[in-house]
Coordinates of C-alpha atoms in Angstrom, one line a residue:
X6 CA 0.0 0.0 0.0
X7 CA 1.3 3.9 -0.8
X8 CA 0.8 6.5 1.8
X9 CA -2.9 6.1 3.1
X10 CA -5.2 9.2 2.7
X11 CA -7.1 7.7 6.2
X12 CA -5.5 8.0 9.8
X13 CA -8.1 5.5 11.4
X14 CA -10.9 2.7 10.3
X15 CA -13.6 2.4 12.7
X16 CA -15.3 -0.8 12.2
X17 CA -18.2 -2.7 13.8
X18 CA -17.5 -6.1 15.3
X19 CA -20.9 -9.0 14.6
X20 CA -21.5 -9.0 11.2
X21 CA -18.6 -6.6 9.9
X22 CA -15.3 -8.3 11.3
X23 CA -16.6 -11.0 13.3
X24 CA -19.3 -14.1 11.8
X25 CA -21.4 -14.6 14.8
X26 CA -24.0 -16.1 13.0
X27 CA -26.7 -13.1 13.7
X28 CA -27.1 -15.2 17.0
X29 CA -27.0 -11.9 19.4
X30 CA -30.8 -10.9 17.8
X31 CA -32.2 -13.9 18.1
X32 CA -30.6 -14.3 21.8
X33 CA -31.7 -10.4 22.1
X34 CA -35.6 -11.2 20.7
X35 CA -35.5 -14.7 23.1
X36 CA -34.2 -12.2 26.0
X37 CA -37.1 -9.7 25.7
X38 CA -40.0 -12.5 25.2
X39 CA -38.3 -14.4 28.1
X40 CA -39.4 -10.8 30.1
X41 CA -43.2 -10.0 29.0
X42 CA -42.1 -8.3 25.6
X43 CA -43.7 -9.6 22.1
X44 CA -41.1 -8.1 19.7
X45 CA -41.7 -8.7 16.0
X46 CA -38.9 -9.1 13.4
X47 CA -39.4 -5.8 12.5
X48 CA -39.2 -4.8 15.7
X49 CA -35.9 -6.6 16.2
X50 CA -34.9 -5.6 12.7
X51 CA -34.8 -2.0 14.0
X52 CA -32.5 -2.3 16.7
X53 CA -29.6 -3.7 14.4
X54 CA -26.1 -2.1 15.6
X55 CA -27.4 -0.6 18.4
X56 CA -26.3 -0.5 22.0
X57 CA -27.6 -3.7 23.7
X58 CA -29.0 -2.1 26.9
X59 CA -30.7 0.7 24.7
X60 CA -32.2 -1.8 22.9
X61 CA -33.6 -4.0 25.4
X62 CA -34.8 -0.7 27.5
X63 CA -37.0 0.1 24.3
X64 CA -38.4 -3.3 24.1
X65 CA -39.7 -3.4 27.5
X66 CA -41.6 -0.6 27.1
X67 CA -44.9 -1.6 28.8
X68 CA -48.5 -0.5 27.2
X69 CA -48.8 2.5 28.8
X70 CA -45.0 3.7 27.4
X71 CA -43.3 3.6 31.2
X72 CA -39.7 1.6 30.3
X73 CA -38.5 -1.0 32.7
X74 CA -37.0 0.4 36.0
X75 CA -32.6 0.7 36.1
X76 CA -32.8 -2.9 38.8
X77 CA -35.2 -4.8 36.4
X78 CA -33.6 -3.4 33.1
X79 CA -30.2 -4.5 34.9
X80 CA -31.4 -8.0 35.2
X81 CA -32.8 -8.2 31.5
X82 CA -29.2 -7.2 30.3
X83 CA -27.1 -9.6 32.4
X84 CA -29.8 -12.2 31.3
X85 CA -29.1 -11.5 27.5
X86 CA -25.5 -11.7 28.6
X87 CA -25.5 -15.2 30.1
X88 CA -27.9 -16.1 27.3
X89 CA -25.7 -14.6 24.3
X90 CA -22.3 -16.5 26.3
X91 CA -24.3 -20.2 25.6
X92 CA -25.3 -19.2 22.1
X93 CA -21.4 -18.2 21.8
X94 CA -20.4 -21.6 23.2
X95 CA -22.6 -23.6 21.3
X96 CA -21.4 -22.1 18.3
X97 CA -18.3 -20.1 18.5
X98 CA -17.8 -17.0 16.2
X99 CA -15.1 -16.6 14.1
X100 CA -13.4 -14.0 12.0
X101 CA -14.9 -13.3 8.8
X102 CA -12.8 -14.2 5.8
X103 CA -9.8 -12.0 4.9
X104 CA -10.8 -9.5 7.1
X105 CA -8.0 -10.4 10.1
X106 CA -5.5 -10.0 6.6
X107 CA -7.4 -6.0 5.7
X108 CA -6.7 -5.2 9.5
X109 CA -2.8 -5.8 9.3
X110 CA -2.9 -4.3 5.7
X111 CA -4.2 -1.1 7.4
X112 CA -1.9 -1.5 10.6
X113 CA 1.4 -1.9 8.5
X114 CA 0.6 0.9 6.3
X115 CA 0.0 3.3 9.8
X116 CA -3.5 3.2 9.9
X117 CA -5.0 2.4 13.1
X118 CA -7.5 0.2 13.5
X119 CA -10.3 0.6 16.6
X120 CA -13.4 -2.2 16.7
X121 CA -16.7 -0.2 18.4
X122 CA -19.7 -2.3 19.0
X123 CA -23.0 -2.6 20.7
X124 CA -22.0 -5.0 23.1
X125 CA -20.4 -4.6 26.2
X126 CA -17.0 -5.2 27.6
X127 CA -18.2 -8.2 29.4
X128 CA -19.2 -10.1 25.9
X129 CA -16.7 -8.0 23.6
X130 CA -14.1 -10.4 26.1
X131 CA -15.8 -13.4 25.3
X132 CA -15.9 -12.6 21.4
X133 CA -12.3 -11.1 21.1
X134 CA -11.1 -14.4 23.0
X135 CA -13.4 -16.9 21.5
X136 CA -11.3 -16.1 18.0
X137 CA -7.9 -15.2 19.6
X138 CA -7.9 -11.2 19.1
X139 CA -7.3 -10.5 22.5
X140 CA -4.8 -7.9 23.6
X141 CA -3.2 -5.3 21.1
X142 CA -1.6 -7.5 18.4
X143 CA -4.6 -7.4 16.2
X144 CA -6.3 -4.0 17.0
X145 CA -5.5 -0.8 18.3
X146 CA -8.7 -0.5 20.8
X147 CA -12.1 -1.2 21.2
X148 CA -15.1 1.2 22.2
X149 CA -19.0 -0.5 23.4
X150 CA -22.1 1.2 23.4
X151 CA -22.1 1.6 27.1
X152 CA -18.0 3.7 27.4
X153 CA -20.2 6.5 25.6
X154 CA -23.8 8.6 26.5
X155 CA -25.4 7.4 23.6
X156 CA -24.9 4.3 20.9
X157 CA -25.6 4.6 17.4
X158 CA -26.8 6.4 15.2
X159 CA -25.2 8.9 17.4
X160 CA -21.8 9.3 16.7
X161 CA -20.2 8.8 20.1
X162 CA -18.3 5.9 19.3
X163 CA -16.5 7.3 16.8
X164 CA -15.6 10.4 18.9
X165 CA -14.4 7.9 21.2
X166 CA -12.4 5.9 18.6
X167 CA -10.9 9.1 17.8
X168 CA -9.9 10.3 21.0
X169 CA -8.2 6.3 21.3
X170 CA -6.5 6.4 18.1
X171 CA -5.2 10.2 18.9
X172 CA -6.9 10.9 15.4
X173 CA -8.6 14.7 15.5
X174 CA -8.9 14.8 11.4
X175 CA -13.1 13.6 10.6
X176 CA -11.8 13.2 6.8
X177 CA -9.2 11.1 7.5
X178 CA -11.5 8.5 9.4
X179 CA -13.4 5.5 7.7
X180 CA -16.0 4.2 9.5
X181 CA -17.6 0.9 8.5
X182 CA -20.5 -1.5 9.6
X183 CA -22.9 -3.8 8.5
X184 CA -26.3 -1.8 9.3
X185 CA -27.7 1.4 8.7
X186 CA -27.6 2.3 12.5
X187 CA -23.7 2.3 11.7
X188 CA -23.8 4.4 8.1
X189 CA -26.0 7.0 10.6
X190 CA -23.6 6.8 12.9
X191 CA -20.7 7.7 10.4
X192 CA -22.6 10.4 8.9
X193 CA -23.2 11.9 12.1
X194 CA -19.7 12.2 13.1
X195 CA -19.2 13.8 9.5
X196 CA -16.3 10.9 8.7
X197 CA -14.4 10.9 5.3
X198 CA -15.9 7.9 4.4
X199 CA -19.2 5.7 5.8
X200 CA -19.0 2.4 4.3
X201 CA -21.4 -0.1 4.4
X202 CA -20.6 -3.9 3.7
X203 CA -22.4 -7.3 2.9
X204 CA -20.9 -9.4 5.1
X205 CA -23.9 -9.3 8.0
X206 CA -27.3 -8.2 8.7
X207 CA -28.1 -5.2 5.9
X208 CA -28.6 -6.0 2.3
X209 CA -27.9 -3.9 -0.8
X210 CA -30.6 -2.8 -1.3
X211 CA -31.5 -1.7 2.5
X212 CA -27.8 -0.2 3.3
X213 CA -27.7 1.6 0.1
X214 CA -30.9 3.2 0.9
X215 CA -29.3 5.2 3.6
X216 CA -26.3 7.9 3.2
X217 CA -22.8 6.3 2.8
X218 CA -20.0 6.8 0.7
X219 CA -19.2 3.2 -0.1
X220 CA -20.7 0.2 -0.2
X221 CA -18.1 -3.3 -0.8
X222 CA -18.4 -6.5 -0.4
X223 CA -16.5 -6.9 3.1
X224 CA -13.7 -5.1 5.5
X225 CA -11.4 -7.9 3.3
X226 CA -12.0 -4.6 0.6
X227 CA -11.1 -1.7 2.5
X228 CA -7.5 -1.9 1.7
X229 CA -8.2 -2.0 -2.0
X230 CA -10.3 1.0 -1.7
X231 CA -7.7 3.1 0.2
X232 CA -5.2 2.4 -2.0
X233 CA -7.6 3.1 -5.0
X234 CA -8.3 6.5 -3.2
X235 CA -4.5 7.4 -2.6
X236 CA -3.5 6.8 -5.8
X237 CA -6.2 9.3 -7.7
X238 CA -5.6 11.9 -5.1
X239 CA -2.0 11.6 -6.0
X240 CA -2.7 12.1 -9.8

C-alpha cells in the first residue's frame, strides 16, 4: 500500500469483522419474550447495531409507554448476557474471511484500527477471545455502546475511537459496519468515508438506501479501496 489518505478505520464487530451467526438478535428477541415483551422481526430488525441495553430498554416498554426500572432493566441485560455466552459456546464465532488480513494491511501501512460495538466489555471479552484477538496485536482499541452517552446512530463511538487512536482529522476517518444504525452513525460524526458492507445483517438494497460513501463487499475490501483513493488523489 502507498501512503494512506485515512488516519483510522472504525469498524463494527458481529457482522462486519466477526461471523457470529446473527445469533445476538435472536438471543436479544429470546431475551425480551423471556421478560413480558412480544417483539416482531421488524421490531428486532430496527435495533440492528445498536447499543444492547438501549435496545432491550426500548423493548420493555410496557403499554402504557413507562420503560422497565434501572434494577429490572439491569437483570434483562445480564440475562441477555449469560444467554448470548451459551449461544457463543454452542457455536463459537469466528473471523470473517480475509478481514483479520485487511486489518494488518491497514496496521502496517500506519493506519489504526479501533473495533466499536453494541455490546459490552463483558461479551466483547468473550468474542475477542473466542477467535484469539485478545490484547493489542490485532487492533489498536475497542469502544462499546455503554463507554459513551449514547450508541448509534449517534456518533459517540467514533468520537471515542478518535480520541483512542489520537486521530482529530473527521476526513481522515473511515468508519464501516454492517447496518444502517452504523452508516448513521458515520454520517453523524461527518467521517471521510461511511461504508457499508455485505458481510452481516443489511442488504444492498436496504444499506444503500441510507447515506454512505461506499458500499463493498466486506472489510477484506477496504484496503483495496484506500489504496484506490490514494493513488487518484495523487494524480
Amino acid at each position: 500500500m502507498t501512503a494512506p489518505r485515512i488516519d483510522l478505520a472504525v469498524f463494527d464487530m458481529a457482522g462486519t469483522t466477526i461471523d457470529e451467526g446473527l445469533r445476538v438478535y435472536q438471543v436479544l428477541a429470546d431475551t425480551a419474550r423471556a421478560h413480558g415483551a412480544d417483539p416482531t422481526d421488524e421490531d428486532i430488525n430496527r435495533w440492528h447495531g445498536a447499543a444492547k441495553h438501549e435496545a432491550l430498554k426500548a423493548l420493555l416498554i410496557d403499554n402504557e409507554g413507562i420503560p422497565p426500572e434501572p434494577d429490572r432493566l439491569a437483570l434483562v441485560v445480564e440475562d441477555f448476557r449469560r444467554r448470548l455466552q451459551t449461544a457463543y459456546a454452542a457455536q463459537p464465532p469466528t473471523p470473517l474471511p480475509g478481514v483479520l488480513d485487511a486489518m494488518t494491511q491497514l496496521r502496517e501501512a500506519g493506519i489504526k484500527v479501533v473495533l466499536n460495538t453494541g455490546f459490552d466489555h463483558d461479551i466483547v471479552g468473550l468474542l475477542l477471545g473466542a477467535i484469539g484477538w485478545e490484547g493489542d496485536t490485532i487492533v489498536d482499541g475497542v469502544v462499546c455502546g455503554t463507554d459513551v452517552p449514547q450508541g448509534r446512530p449517534a456518533p459517540c463511538m467514533i468520537f471515542r475511537a478518535m480520541e483512542l487512536a489520537g486521530v482529530s482529522d473527521r476526513s481522515r476517518v473511515l468508519a464501516a459496519g454492517d447496518t444502517p444504525r452504523d452508516l448513521a452513525a458515520g454520517v453523524n460524526a461527518g467521517v471521510g468515508y461511511v461504508v457499508g458492507v455485505l458481510s452481516g445483517a443489511g442488504t444492498a438494497q436496504e444499506l444503500g438506501s441510507h447515506q454512505h460513501t461506499h458500499l463493498l463487499r466486506s472489510v477484506a475490501d477496504v484496503p483495496a479501496l484506500v489504496s484506490a483513493k490514494t493513488l487518484e488523489q495523487a494524480r
